Short mmCIF file of C-alpha atoms and ligand atoms in Angstrom, two decimals:
data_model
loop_
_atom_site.label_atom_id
_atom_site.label_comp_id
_atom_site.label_asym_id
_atom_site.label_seq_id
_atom_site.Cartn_x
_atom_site.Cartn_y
_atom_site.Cartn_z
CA UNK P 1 0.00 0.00 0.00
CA UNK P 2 1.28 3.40 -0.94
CA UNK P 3 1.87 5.78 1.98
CA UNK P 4 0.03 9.20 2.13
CA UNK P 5 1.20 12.37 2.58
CA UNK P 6 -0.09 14.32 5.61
CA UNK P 7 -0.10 18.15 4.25
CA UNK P 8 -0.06 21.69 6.02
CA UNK P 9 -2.87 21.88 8.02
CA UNK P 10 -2.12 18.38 10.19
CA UNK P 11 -1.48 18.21 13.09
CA UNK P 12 0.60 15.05 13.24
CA UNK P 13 3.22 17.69 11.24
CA UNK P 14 3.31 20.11 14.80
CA UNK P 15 4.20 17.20 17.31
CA UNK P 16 7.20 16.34 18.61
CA UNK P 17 8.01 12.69 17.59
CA UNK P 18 8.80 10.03 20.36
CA UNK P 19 12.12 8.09 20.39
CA UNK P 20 12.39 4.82 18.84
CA UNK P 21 13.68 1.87 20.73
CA UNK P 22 12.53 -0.94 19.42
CA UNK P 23 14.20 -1.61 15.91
CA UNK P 24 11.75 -4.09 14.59
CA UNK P 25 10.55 -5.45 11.02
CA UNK P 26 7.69 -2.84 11.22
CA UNK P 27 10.23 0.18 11.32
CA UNK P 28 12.31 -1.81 8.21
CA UNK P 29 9.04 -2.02 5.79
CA UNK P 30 8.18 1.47 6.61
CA UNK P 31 11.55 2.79 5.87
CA UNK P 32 11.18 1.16 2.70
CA UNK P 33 8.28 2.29 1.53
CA UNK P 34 9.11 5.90 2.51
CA UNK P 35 12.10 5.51 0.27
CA UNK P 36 9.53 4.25 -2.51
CA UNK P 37 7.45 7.53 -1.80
CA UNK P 38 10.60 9.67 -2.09
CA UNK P 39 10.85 7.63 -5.63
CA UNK P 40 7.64 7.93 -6.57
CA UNK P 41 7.05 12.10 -5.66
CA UNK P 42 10.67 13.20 -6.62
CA UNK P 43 10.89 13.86 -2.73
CA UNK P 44 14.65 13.95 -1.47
CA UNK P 45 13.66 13.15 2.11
CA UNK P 46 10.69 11.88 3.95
CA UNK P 47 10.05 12.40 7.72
CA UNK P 48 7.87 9.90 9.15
CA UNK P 49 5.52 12.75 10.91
CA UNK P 50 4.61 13.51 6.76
CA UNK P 51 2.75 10.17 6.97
CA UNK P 52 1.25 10.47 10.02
CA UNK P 53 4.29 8.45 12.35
CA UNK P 54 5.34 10.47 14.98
CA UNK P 55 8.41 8.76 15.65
CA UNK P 56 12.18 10.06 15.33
CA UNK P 57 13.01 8.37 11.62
CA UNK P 58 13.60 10.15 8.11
CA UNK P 59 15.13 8.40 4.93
CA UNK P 60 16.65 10.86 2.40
CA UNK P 61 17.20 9.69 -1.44
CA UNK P 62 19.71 12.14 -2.51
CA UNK P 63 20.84 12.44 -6.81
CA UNK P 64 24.54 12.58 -7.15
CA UNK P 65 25.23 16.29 -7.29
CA UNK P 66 26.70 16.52 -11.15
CA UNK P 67 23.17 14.73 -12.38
CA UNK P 68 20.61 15.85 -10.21
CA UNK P 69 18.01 14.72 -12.63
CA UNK P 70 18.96 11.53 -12.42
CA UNK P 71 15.96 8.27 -12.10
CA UNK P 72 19.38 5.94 -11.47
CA UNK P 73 18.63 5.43 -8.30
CA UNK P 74 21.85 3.05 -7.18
CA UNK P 75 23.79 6.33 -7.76
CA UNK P 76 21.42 8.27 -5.04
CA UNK P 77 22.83 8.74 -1.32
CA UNK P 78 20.24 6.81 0.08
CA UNK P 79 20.06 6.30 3.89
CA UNK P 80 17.30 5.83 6.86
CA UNK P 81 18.28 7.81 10.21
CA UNK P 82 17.00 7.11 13.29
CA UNK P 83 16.70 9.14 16.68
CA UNK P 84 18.96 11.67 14.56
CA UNK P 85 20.95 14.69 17.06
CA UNK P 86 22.95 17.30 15.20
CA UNK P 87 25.70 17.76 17.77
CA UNK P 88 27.63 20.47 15.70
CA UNK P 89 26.76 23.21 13.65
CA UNK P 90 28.64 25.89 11.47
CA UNK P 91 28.39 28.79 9.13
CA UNK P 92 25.14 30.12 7.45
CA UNK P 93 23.89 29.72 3.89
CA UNK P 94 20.65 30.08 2.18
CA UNK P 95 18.77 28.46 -0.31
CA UNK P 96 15.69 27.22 -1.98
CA UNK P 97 13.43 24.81 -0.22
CA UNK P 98 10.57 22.63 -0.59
CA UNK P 99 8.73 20.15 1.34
CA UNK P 100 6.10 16.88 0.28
CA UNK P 101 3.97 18.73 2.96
CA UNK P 102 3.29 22.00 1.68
CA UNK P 103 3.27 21.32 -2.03
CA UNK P 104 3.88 24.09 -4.77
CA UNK P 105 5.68 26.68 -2.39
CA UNK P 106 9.22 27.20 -2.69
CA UNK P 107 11.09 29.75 -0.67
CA UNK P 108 14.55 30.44 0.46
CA UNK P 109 15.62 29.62 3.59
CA UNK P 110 18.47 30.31 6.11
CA UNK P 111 20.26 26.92 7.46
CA UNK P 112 23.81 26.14 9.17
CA UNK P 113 26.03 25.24 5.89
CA UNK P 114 27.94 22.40 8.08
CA UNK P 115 26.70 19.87 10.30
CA UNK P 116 27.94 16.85 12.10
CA UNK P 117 25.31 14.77 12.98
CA UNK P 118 24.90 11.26 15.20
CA UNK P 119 22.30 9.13 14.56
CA UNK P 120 21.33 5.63 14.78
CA UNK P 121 20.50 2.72 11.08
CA UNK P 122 17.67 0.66 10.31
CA UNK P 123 19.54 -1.87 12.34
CA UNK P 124 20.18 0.58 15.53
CA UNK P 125 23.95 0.84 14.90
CA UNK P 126 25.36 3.80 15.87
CA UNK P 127 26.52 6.10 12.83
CA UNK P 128 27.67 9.82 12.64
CA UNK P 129 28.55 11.92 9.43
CA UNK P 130 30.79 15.03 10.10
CA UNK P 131 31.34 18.10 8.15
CA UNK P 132 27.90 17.55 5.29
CA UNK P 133 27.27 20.48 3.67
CA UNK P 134 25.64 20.83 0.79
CA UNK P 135 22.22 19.91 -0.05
CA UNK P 136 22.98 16.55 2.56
CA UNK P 137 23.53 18.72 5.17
CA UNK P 138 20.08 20.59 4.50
CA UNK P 139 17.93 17.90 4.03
CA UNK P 140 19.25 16.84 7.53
CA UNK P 141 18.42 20.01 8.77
CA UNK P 142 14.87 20.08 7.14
CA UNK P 143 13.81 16.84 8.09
CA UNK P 144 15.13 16.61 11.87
CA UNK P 145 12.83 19.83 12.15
CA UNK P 146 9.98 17.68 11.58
CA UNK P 147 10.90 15.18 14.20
CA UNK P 148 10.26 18.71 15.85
CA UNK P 149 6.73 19.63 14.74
CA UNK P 150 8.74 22.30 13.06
CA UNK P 151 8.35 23.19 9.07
CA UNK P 152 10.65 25.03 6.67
CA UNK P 153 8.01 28.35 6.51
CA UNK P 154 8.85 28.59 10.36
CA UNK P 155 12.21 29.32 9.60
CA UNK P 156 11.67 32.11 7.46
CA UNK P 157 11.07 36.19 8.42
CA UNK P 158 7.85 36.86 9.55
CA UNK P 159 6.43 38.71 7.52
CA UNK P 160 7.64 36.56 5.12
CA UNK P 161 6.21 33.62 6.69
CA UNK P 162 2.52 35.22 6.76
CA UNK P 163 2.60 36.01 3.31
CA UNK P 164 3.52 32.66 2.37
CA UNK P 165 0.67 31.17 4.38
CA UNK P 166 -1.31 33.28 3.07
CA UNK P 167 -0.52 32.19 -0.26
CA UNK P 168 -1.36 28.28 1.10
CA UNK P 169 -4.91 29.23 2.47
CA UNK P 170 -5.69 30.80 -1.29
CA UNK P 171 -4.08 28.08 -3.23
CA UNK P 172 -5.22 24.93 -1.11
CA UNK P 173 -7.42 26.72 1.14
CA UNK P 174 -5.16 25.19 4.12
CA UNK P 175 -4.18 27.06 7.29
CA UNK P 176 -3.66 25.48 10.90
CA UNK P 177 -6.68 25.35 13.10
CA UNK P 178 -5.34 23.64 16.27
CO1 CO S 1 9.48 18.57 4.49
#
């Protein structure tokens, strides 16, 4: 069965996931299929609150950066992290962002342009990455933020931010009631 996608507007997408502890086949075939959905919506990362999970997993299916158009998908980064902590953080940068959540809108956003971060696999071995940068390093940053309840609009000005949910409600006539 194909996962959905909960959009703006659900509240599953404002909690704060739970830890997970128990790394069982259930957490495997879901990992999977979120992988699929990345496949299947040209999604570079999937945070398990986006269908409705609140637990601490995402899975990110990144193209290699010289063919970012690529369908080959044994040349993507592809990875599942679980219980993910970014334990350092440098630099600024800013660029373009989008998320499965809050289709159509696209806006520039301000994230640390190096991160180490510790995490655990599908398997519960313990793995860190140091120094990503890159679009890595923001997908990182964008998903763990919806471990958070937190969304890429939040991190932008706020005017900016108003405008741009403004521009949801009159599109998909979604806001947050809750
Ligand atoms: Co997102």
């Amino acid at each position: 069965m194909e996962l959905e996608i909960k959009l703006y507007g659900d509240e599953v997408l404002r909690k704060k996931s739970d830890i997970i502890v128990d790394f069982n086949d259930d957490i495997k075939i879901l990992a999977n299929q979120m992988i699929e959905k990345c496949h299947k919506d040209y999604g570079v990362g999937l945070a398990a609150p986006q269908i409705g999970k609140s637990i601490r997993m995402f899975v990110l299916s990144i193209p290699p950066e010289d063919d970012l158009d690529s369908s080959d998908y044994n040349n993507f980064y592809e990875e599942v992290f679980i219980n993910p902590i970014i334990t350092q953080k440098k630099g600024k940068e800013k660029n373009e962002e989008g998320c499965l959540s809050i289709p159509g809108i696209y806006e520039v956003v301000e994230r640390y342009k190096y991160i180490n971060i510790e995490y655990q696999d599908i398997n519960g071995e313990k793995k860190e990455i140091d120094n990503a940068s890159g679009l890595l390093a923001r997908a990182m940053q964008h998903e763990i933020d919806h471990l958070d309840g937190i969304l890429f609009i939040d991190r932008l000005p706020v005017l900016k931010k108003s405008m741009v949910q403004k521009k949801i409600m009159k599109k998909f006539k979604r806001s947050e009631n809750f």
